[in-house]
Coordinates of C-alpha atoms and ligand atoms in Angstrom, one line a residue:
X787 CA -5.4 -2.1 -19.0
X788 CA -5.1 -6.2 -19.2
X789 CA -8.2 -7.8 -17.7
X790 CA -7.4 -10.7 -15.1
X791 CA -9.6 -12.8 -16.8
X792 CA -11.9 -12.8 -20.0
X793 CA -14.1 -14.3 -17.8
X794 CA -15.3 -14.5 -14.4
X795 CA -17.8 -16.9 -13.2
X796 CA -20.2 -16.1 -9.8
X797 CA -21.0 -19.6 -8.5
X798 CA -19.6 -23.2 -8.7
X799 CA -23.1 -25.5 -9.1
X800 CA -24.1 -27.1 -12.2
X801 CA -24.3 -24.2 -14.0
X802 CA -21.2 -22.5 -13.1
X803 CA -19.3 -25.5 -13.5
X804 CA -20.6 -26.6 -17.1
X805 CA -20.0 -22.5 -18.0
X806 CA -16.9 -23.2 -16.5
X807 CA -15.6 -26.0 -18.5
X808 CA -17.1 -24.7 -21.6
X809 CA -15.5 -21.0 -21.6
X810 CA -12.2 -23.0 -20.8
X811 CA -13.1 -25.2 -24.2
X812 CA -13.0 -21.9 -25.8
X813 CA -10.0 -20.8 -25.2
X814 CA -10.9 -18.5 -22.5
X815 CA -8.9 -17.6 -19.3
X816 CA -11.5 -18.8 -16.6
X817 CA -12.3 -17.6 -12.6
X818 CA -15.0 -19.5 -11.1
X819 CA -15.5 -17.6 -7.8
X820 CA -17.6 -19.7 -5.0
X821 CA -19.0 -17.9 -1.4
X822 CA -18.7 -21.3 0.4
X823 CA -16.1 -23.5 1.2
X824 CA -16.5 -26.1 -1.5
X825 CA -18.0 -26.0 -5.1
X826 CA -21.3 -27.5 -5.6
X827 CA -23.8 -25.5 -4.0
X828 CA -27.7 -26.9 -4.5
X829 CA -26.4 -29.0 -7.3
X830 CA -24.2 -31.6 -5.3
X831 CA -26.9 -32.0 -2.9
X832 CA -29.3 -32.8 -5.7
X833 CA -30.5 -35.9 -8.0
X834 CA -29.1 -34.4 -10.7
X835 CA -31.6 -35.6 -12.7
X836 CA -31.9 -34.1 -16.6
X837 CA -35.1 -33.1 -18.6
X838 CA -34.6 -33.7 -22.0
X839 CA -35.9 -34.9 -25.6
X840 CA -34.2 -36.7 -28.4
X841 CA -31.5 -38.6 -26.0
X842 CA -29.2 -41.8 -27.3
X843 CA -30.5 -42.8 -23.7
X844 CA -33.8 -43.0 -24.8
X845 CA -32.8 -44.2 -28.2
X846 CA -31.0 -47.2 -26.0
X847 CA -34.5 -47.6 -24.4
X848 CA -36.3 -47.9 -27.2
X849 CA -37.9 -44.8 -27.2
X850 CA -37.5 -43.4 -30.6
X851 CA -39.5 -40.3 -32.0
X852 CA -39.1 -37.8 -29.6
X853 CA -38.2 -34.8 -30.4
X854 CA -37.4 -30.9 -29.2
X855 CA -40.2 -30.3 -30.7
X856 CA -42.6 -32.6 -29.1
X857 CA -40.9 -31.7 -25.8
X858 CA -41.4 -27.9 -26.6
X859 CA -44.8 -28.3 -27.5
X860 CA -45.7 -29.8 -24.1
X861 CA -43.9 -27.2 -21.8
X862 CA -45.7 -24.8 -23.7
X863 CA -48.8 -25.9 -23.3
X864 CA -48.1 -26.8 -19.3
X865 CA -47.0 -23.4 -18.7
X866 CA -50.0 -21.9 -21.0
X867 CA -47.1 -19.8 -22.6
X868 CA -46.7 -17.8 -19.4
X869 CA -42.7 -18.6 -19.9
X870 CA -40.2 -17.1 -22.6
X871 CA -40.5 -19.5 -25.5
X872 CA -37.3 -18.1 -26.9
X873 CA -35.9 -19.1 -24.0
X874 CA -37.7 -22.2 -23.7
X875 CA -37.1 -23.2 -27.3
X876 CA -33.4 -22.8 -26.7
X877 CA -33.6 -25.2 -23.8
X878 CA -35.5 -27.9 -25.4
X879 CA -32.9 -27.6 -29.0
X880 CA -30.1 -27.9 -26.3
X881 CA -30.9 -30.6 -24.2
X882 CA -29.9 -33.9 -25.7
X883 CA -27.1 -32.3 -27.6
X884 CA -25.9 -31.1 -23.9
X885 CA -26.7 -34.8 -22.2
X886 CA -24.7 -36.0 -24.7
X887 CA -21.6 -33.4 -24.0
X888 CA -22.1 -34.1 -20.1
X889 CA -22.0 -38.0 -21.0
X890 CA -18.8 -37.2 -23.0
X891 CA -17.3 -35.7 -19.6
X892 CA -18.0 -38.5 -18.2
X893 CA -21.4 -38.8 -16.9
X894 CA -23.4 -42.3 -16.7
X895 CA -27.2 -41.8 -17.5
X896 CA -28.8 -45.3 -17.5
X897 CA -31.7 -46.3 -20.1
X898 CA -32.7 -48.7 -17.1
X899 CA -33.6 -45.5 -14.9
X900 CA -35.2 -43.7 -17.5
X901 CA -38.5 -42.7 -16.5
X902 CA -41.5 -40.4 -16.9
X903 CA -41.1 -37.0 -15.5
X904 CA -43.9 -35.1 -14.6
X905 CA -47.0 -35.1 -15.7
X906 CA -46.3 -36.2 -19.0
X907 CA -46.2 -39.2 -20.8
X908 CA -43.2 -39.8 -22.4
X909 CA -39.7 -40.6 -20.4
X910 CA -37.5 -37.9 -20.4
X911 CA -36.5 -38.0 -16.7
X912 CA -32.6 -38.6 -17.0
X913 CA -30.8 -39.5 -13.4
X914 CA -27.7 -39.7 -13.4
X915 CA -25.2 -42.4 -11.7
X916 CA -24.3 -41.0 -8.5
X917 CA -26.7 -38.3 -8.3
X918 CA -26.2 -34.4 -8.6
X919 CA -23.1 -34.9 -6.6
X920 CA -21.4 -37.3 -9.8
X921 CA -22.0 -35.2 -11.8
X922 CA -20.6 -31.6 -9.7
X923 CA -17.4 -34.1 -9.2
X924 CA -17.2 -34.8 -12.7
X925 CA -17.5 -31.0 -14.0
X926 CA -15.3 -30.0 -11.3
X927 CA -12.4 -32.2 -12.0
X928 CA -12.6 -31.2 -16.3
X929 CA -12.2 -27.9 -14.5
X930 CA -9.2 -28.4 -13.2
X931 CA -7.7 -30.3 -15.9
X932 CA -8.4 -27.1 -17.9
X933 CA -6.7 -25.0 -15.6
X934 CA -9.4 -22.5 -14.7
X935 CA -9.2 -21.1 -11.4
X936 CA -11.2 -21.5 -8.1
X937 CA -11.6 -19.3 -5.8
X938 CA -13.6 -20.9 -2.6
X939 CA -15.1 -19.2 0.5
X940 CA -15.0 -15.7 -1.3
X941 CA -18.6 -13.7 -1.6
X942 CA -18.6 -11.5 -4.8
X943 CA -20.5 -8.3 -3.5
X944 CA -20.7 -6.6 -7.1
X945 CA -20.5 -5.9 -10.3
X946 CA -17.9 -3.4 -11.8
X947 CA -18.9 -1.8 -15.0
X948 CA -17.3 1.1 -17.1
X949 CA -18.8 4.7 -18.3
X950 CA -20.5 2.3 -21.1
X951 CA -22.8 0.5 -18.8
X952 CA -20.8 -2.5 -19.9
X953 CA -20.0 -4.9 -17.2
X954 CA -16.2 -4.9 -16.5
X955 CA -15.5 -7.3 -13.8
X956 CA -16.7 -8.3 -10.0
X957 CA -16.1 -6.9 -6.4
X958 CA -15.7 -9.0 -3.4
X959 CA -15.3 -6.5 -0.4
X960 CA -13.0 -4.1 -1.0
X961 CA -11.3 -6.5 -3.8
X962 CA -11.7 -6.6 -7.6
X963 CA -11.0 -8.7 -10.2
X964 CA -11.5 -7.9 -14.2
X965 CA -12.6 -9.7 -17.3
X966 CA -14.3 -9.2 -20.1
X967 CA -17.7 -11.0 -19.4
X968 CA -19.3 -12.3 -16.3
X969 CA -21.1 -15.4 -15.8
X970 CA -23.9 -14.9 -12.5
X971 CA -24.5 -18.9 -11.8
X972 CA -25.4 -18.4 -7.6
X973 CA -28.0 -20.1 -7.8
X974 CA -31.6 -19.6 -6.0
X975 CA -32.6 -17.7 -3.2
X976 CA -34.5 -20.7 -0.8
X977 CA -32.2 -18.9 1.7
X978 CA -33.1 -15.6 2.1
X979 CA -36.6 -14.7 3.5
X980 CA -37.1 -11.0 2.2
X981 CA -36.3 -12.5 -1.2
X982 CA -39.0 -14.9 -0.6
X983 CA -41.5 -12.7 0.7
X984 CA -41.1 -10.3 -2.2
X985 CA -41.2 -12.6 -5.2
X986 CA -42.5 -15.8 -3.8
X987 CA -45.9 -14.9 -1.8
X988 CA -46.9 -18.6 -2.3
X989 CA -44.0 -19.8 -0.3
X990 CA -44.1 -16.9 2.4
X991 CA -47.6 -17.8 2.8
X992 CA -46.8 -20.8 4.0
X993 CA -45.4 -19.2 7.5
X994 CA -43.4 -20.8 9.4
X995 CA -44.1 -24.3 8.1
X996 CA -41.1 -23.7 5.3
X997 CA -38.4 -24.9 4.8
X998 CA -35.7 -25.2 2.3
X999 CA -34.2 -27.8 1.1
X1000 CA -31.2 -26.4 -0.8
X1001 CA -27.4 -25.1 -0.2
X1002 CA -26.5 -22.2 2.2
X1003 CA -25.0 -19.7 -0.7
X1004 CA -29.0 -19.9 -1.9
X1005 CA -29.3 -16.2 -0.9
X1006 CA -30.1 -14.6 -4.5
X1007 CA -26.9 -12.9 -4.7
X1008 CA -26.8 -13.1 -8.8
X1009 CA -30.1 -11.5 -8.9
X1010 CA -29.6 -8.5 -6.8
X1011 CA -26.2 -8.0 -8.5
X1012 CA -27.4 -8.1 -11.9
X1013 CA -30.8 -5.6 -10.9
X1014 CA -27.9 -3.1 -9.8
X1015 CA -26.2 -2.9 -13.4
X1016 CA -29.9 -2.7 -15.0
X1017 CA -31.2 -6.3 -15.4
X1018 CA -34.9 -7.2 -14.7
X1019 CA -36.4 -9.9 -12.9
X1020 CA -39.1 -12.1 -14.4
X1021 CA -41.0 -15.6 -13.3
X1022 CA -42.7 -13.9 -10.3
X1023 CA -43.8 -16.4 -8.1
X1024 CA -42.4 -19.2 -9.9
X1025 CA -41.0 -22.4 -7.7
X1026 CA -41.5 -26.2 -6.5
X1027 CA -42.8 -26.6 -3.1
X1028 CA -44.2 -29.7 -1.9
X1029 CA -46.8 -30.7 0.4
X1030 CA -46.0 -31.8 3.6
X1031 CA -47.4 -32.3 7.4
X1032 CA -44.7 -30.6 8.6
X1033 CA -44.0 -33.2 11.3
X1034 CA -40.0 -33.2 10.3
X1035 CA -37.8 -31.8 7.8
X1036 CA -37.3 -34.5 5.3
X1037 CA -37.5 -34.6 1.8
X1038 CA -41.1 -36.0 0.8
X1039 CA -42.6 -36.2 -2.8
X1040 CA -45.7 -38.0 -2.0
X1041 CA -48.6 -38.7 0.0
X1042 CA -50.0 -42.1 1.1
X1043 CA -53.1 -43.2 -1.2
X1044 CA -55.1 -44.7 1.8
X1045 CA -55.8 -41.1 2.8
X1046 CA -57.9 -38.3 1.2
X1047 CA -57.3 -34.8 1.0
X1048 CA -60.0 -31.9 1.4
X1049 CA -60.1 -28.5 1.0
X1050 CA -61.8 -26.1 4.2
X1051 CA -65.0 -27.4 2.3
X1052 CA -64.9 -30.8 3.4
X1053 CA -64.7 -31.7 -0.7
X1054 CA -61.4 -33.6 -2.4
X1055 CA -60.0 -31.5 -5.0
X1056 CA -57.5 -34.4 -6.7
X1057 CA -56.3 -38.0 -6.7
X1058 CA -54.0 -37.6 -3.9
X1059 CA -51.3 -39.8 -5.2
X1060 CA -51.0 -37.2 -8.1
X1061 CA -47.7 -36.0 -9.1
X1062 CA -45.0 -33.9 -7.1
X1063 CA -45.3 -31.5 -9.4
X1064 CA -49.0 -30.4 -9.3
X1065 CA -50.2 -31.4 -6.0
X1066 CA -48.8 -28.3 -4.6
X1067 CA -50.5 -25.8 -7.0
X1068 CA -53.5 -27.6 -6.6
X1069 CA -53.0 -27.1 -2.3
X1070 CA -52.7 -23.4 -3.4
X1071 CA -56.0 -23.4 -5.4
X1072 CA -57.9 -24.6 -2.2
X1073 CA -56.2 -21.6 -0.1
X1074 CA -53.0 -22.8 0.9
X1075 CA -53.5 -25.7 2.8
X1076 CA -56.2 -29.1 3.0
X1077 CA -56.5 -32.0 5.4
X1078 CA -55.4 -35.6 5.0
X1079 CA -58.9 -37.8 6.2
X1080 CA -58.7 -41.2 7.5
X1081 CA -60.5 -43.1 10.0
X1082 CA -59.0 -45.5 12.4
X1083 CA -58.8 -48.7 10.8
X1084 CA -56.8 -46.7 8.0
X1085 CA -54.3 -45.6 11.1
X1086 CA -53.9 -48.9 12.5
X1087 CA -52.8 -50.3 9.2
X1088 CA -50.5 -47.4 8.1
X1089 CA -47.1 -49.5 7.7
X1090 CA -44.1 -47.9 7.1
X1091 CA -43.3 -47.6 2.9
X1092 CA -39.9 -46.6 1.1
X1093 CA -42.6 -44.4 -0.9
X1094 CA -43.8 -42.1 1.9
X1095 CA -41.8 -40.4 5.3
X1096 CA -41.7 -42.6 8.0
X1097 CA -44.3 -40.5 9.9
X1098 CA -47.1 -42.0 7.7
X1099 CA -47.3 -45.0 9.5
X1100 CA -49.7 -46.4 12.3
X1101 CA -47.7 -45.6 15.8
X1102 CA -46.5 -42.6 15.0
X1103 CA -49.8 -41.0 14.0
X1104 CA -51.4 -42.2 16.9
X1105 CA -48.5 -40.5 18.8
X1106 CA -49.1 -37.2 16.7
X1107 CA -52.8 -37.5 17.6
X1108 CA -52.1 -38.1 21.4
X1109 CA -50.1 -34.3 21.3
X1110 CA -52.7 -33.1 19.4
X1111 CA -50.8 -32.3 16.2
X1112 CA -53.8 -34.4 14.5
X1113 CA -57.5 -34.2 15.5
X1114 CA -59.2 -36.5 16.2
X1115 CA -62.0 -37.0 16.6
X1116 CA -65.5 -39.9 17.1
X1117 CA -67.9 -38.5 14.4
X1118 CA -66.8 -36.6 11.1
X1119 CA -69.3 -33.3 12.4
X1120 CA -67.2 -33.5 15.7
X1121 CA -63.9 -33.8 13.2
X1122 CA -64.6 -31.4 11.1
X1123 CA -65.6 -28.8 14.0
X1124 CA -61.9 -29.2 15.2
X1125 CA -60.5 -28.6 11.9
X1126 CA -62.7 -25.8 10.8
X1127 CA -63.6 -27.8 7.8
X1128 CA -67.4 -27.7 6.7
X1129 CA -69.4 -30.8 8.1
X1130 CA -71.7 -31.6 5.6
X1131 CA -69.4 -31.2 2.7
X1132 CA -67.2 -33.6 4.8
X1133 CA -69.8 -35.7 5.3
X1134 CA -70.9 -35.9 2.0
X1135 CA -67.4 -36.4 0.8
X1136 CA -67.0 -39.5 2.8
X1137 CA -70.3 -41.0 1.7
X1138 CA -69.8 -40.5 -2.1
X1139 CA -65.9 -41.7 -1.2
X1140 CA -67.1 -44.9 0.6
X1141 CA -69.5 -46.1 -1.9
X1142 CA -66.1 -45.9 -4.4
X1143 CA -64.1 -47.9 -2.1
X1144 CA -66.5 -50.2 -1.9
X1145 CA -67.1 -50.5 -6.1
X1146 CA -63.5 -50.2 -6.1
X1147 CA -63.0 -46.7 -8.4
X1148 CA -62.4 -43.4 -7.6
X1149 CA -64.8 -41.8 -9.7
X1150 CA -64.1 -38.3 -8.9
X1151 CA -60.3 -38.5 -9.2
X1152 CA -59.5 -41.8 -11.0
X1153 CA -56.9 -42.3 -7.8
X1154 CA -55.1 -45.6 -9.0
X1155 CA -53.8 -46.7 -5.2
X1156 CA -55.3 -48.9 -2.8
X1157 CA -58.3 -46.8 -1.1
X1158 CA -59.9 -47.2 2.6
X1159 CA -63.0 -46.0 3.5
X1160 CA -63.6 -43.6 6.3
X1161 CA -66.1 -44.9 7.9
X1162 CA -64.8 -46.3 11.5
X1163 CA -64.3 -44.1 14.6
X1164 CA -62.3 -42.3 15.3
X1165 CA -61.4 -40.3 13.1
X1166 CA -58.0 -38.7 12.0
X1167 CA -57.5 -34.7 10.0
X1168 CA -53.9 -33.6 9.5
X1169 CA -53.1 -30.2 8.1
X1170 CA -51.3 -30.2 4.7
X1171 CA -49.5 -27.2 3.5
X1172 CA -46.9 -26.8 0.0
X1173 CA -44.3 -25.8 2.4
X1174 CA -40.7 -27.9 1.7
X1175 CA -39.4 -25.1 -1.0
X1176 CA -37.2 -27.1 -3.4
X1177 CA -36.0 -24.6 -6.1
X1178 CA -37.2 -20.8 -6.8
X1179 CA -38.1 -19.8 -10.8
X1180 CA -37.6 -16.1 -10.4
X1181 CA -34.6 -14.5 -11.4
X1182 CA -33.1 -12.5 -14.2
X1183 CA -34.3 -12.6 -17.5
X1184 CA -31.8 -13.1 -20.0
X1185 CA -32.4 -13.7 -23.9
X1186 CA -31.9 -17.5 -25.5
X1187 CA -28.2 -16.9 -25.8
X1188 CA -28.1 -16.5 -21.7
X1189 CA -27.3 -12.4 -21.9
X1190 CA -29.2 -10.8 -19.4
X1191 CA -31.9 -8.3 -20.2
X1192 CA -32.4 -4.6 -19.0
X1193 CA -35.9 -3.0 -19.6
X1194 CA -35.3 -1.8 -22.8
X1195 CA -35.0 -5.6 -23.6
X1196 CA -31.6 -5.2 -24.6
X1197 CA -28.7 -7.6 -23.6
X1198 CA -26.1 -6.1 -20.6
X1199 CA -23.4 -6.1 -22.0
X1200 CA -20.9 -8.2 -20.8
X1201 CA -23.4 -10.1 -18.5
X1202 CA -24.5 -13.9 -18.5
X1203 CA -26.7 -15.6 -16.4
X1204 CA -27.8 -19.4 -15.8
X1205 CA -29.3 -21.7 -13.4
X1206 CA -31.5 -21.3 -10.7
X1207 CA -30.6 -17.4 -11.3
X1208 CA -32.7 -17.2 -14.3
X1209 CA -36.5 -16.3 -14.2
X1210 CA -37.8 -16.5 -17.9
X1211 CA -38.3 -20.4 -17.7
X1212 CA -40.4 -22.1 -15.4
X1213 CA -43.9 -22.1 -15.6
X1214 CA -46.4 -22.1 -12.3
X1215 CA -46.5 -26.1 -13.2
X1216 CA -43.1 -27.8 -13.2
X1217 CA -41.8 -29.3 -16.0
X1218 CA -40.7 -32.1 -14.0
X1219 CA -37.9 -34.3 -12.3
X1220 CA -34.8 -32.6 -14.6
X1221 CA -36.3 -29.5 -15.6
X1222 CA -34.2 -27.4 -13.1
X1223 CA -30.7 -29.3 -13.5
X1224 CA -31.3 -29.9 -16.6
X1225 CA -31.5 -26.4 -17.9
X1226 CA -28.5 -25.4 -15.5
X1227 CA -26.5 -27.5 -18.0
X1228 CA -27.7 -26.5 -21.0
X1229 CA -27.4 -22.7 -20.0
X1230 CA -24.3 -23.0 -18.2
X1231 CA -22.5 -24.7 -21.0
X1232 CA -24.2 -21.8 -23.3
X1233 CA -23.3 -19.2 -21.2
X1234 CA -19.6 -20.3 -21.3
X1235 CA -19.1 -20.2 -24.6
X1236 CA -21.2 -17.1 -25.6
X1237 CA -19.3 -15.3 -22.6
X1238 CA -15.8 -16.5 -23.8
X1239 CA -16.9 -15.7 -27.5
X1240 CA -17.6 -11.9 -26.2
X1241 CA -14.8 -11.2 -24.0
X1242 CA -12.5 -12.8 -27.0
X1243 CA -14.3 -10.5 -29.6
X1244 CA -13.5 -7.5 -27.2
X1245 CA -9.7 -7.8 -27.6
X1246 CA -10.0 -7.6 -31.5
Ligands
LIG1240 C1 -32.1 -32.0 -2.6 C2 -32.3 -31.4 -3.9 C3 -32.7 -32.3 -4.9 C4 -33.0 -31.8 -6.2 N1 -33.3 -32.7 -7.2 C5 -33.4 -32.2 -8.5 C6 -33.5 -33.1 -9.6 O1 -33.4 -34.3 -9.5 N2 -33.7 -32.5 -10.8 C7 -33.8 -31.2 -11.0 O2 -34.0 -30.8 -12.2 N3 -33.6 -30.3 -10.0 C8 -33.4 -30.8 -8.8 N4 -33.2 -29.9 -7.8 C9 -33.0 -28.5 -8.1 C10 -31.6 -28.3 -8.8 O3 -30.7 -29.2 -8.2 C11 -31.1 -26.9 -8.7 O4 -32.1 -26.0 -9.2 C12 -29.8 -26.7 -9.4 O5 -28.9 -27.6 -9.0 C13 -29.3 -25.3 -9.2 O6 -28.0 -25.2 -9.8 P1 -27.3 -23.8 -9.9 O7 -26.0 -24.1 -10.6 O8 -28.2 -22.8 -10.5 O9 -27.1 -23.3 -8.4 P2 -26.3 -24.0 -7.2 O10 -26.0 -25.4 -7.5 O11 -27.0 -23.7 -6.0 O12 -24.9 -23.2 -7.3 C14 -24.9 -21.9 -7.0 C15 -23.6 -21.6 -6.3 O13 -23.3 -20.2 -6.2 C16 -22.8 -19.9 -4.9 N5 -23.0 -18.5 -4.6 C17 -24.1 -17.9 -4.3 N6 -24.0 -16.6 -4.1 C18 -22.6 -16.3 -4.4 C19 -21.8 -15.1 -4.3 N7 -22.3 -13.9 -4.0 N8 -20.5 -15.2 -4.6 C20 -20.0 -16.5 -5.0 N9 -20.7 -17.6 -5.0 C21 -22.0 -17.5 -4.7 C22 -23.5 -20.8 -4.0 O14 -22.8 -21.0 -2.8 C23 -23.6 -22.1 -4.8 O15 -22.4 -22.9 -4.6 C24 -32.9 -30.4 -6.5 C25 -32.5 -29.5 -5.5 C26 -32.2 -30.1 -4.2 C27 -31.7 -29.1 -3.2

């Protein structure tokens, strides 16, 4: 019997797109099937920023000598090889090979915004004009040009497969549609709690101070789907939160440096200006949450700053204070009574961090920003939790050709996964800005072209 298509894509973000575009290249009959009413999902909200090693950006920049390998060798280490280095390996050969192809389509990256990702030291971090939107416009309109079809506001349910095991096409309700391979590209599952609170205990943990800061179709729908025709999940527990007050729901990567931060013993446990992508691990160390400590000369001078929310300035906490949202309180043993935090570790804490204000080092954290002693009643303790989810890590396996695994470790066949669907590649430490969208790219693209190479084979 024909086959509708030879392949069917589940999802329309950055990795269902790039799959998209590249099955088409491939000579492939494409169906990019989308559960909302316009492609994009997480990606067209997103920076868009890329990840990547060995770029003609960075050549532009000046930055020559970087390599796969070099990148390889750091994500490694960052993740202490708790992440599929097949996979991984794959990713880090692919990127600047697949910047360049997504430059080719059309997309600007700008040596000028070229910048240090993470916690690393060399510039990898690729934004791209127009953000993650430019770049979901761009792919979309090569997929049209190529003819493959979109199907919006239409939820695939399931998979079809034959006596084989062998994956056969997609159910949306009572509807089907063939092919002869099928890309799952939906994306992550920041929307949907049980998901969370099965593979994600750090970010259930965080109660009812969550939020999530990606698309509606985030519900793990690839996942499930591809765990009913056999495929295994991997990366448990693997996302990017980041640490927040919780007094609105806005985007915030960063914490003032006039503040400290200390765990229920009253002791700091980093420079609190410290990357996005480890502050949040390190909140988890400490128990899940800490307190932001600052006395009230500190307040009083809190302007606002394009680095920080809006909150973090000197009305508004006095505001938060006056509710009672902050304690405050006139001694630190009165302060730290209120916030269950242990007085003389406070105490000590602000003695040891006073005399560094005042020789101008952090000693214990090397903290580069501006400090301010706490030393001037009253004083201020605001509860810090890693609770804005951003992106979840755990998802399908699949091998470094994008197939997805069952538990004999052997492809599905007939199955492809990328994106934010795929669990195999991020660490408990992110990579940094790019290493999400970044690899939806590169394994989209890959999975287009190794699904259209199957479903073409299958005709022979
Ligand atoms: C605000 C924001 C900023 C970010 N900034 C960055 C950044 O700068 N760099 C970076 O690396 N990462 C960033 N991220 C993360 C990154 O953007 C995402 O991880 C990535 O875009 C996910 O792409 P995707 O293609 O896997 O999924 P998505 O883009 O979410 O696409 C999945 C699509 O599948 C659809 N779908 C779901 N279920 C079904 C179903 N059953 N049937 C049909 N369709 C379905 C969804 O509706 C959605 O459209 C950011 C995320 C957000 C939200």
């Amino acid at each position: 019997m024909a086959r509708d298509y030879d392949v069917i894509i589940v999802g329309s973000g950055a990795a269902g797109l790039a799959a998209a575009v590249a099955a088409a290249d491939e000579g492939a009959s494409v169906l990019v099937v989308e559960s909302e009413k316009k492609v994009g999902g997480s990606s067209r909200l997103s920076g868009g920023h890329f990840y990547a090693a060995g770029t003609s950006v960075q050549k532009a920049a000046g930055i020559v000598g970087d390599t796969a390998d070099a990148m390889f060798e750091h994500y490694m280490t960052l993740a202490q090889w708790l992440v599929d280095p097949a996979v991984v390996r794959r990713y880090c050969d692919l990127s600047a090979p697949t910047l360049e192809w997504v430059m080719g389509l059309g997309v600007k990256y700008h040596k000028e915004t070229l910048y240090v990702s993470g916690v690393g030291s060399v510039p990898r971090g690729h934004p791209p004009e127009g953000d993650g939107e430019e770049v979901i416009n761009v792919l979309d309109g090569h997929r049209s040009n190529k003819g493959v079809d979109v199907v919006l506001d239409s939820r695939v349910t399931g998979l079809l497969t034959n006596d084989e095991g062998r994956v056969t096409g997609i159910r949306i309700g009572d509807d089907e549609a063939t092919c002869g391979a099928v890309i799952l590209a939906t994306g992550g599952f920041g929307n949907n709690p049980e998901m969370i609170e099965k593979y994600l205990p750090r970010a259930a943990a965080t109660g009812d101070w969550r939020w999530y800061i990606g698309a509606d179709g985030a519900r793990g729908d690839g996942i499930t789907m591809g765990q009913a025709v056999g495929g295994i999940v991997d990366g448990h527990d693997r996302a990017l939160m980041l640490a927040t007050p919780g007094f609105s729901r806005d985007l915030e990567v960063a914490l003032p440096g006039w503040l400290v931060m200390v765990n229920q013993d009253g002791r700091r446990f980093c420079d609190e200006t410290a990357n996005y992508t480890v502050i949040a691990g390190l909140l988890n160390k400490q128990g899940g949450n800490a307190y932001a400590i600052f006395d009230e000369p500190a307040r009083a001078a809190a302007k606002r700053s394009p680095q920080f929310q809006a909150y973090w300035v000197n009305d508004v906490l006095e505001q938060k204070a006056e509710d009672g949202r902050i304690f405050r309180a006139d001694t630190l043993a009165g302060l730290a009574a209120k916030a269950g935090i242990d007085p003389d570790g406070l105490e000590g804490m602000a003695e040891r961090y006073n005399a560094d204000v005042a020789a101008g080092e952090d000693t214990a954290f090397f903290k580069k920003a501006a400090m301010a002693p706490i030393q001037t009643p009253p004083f201020y303790a605001v509860e810090i939790r890693p609770a804005i989810l951003c992106w979840t890590g755990t998802g399908l396996r699949i091998n470094a050709d994008t197939a997805v695994m069952n538990k004999a470790d052997k492809p599905i066949r007939g199955l492809y996964a990328a994106g934010e669907t795929v669990g195999n590649l991020h660490g408990d430490v992110y990579i940094g800005g790019g290493g999400s969208y970044g690899p939806c790219l590169v394994f989209g693209k890959l999975a287009g072209e190794n699904a259209a190479r199957y479903a073409k084979e299958l005709n022979d």
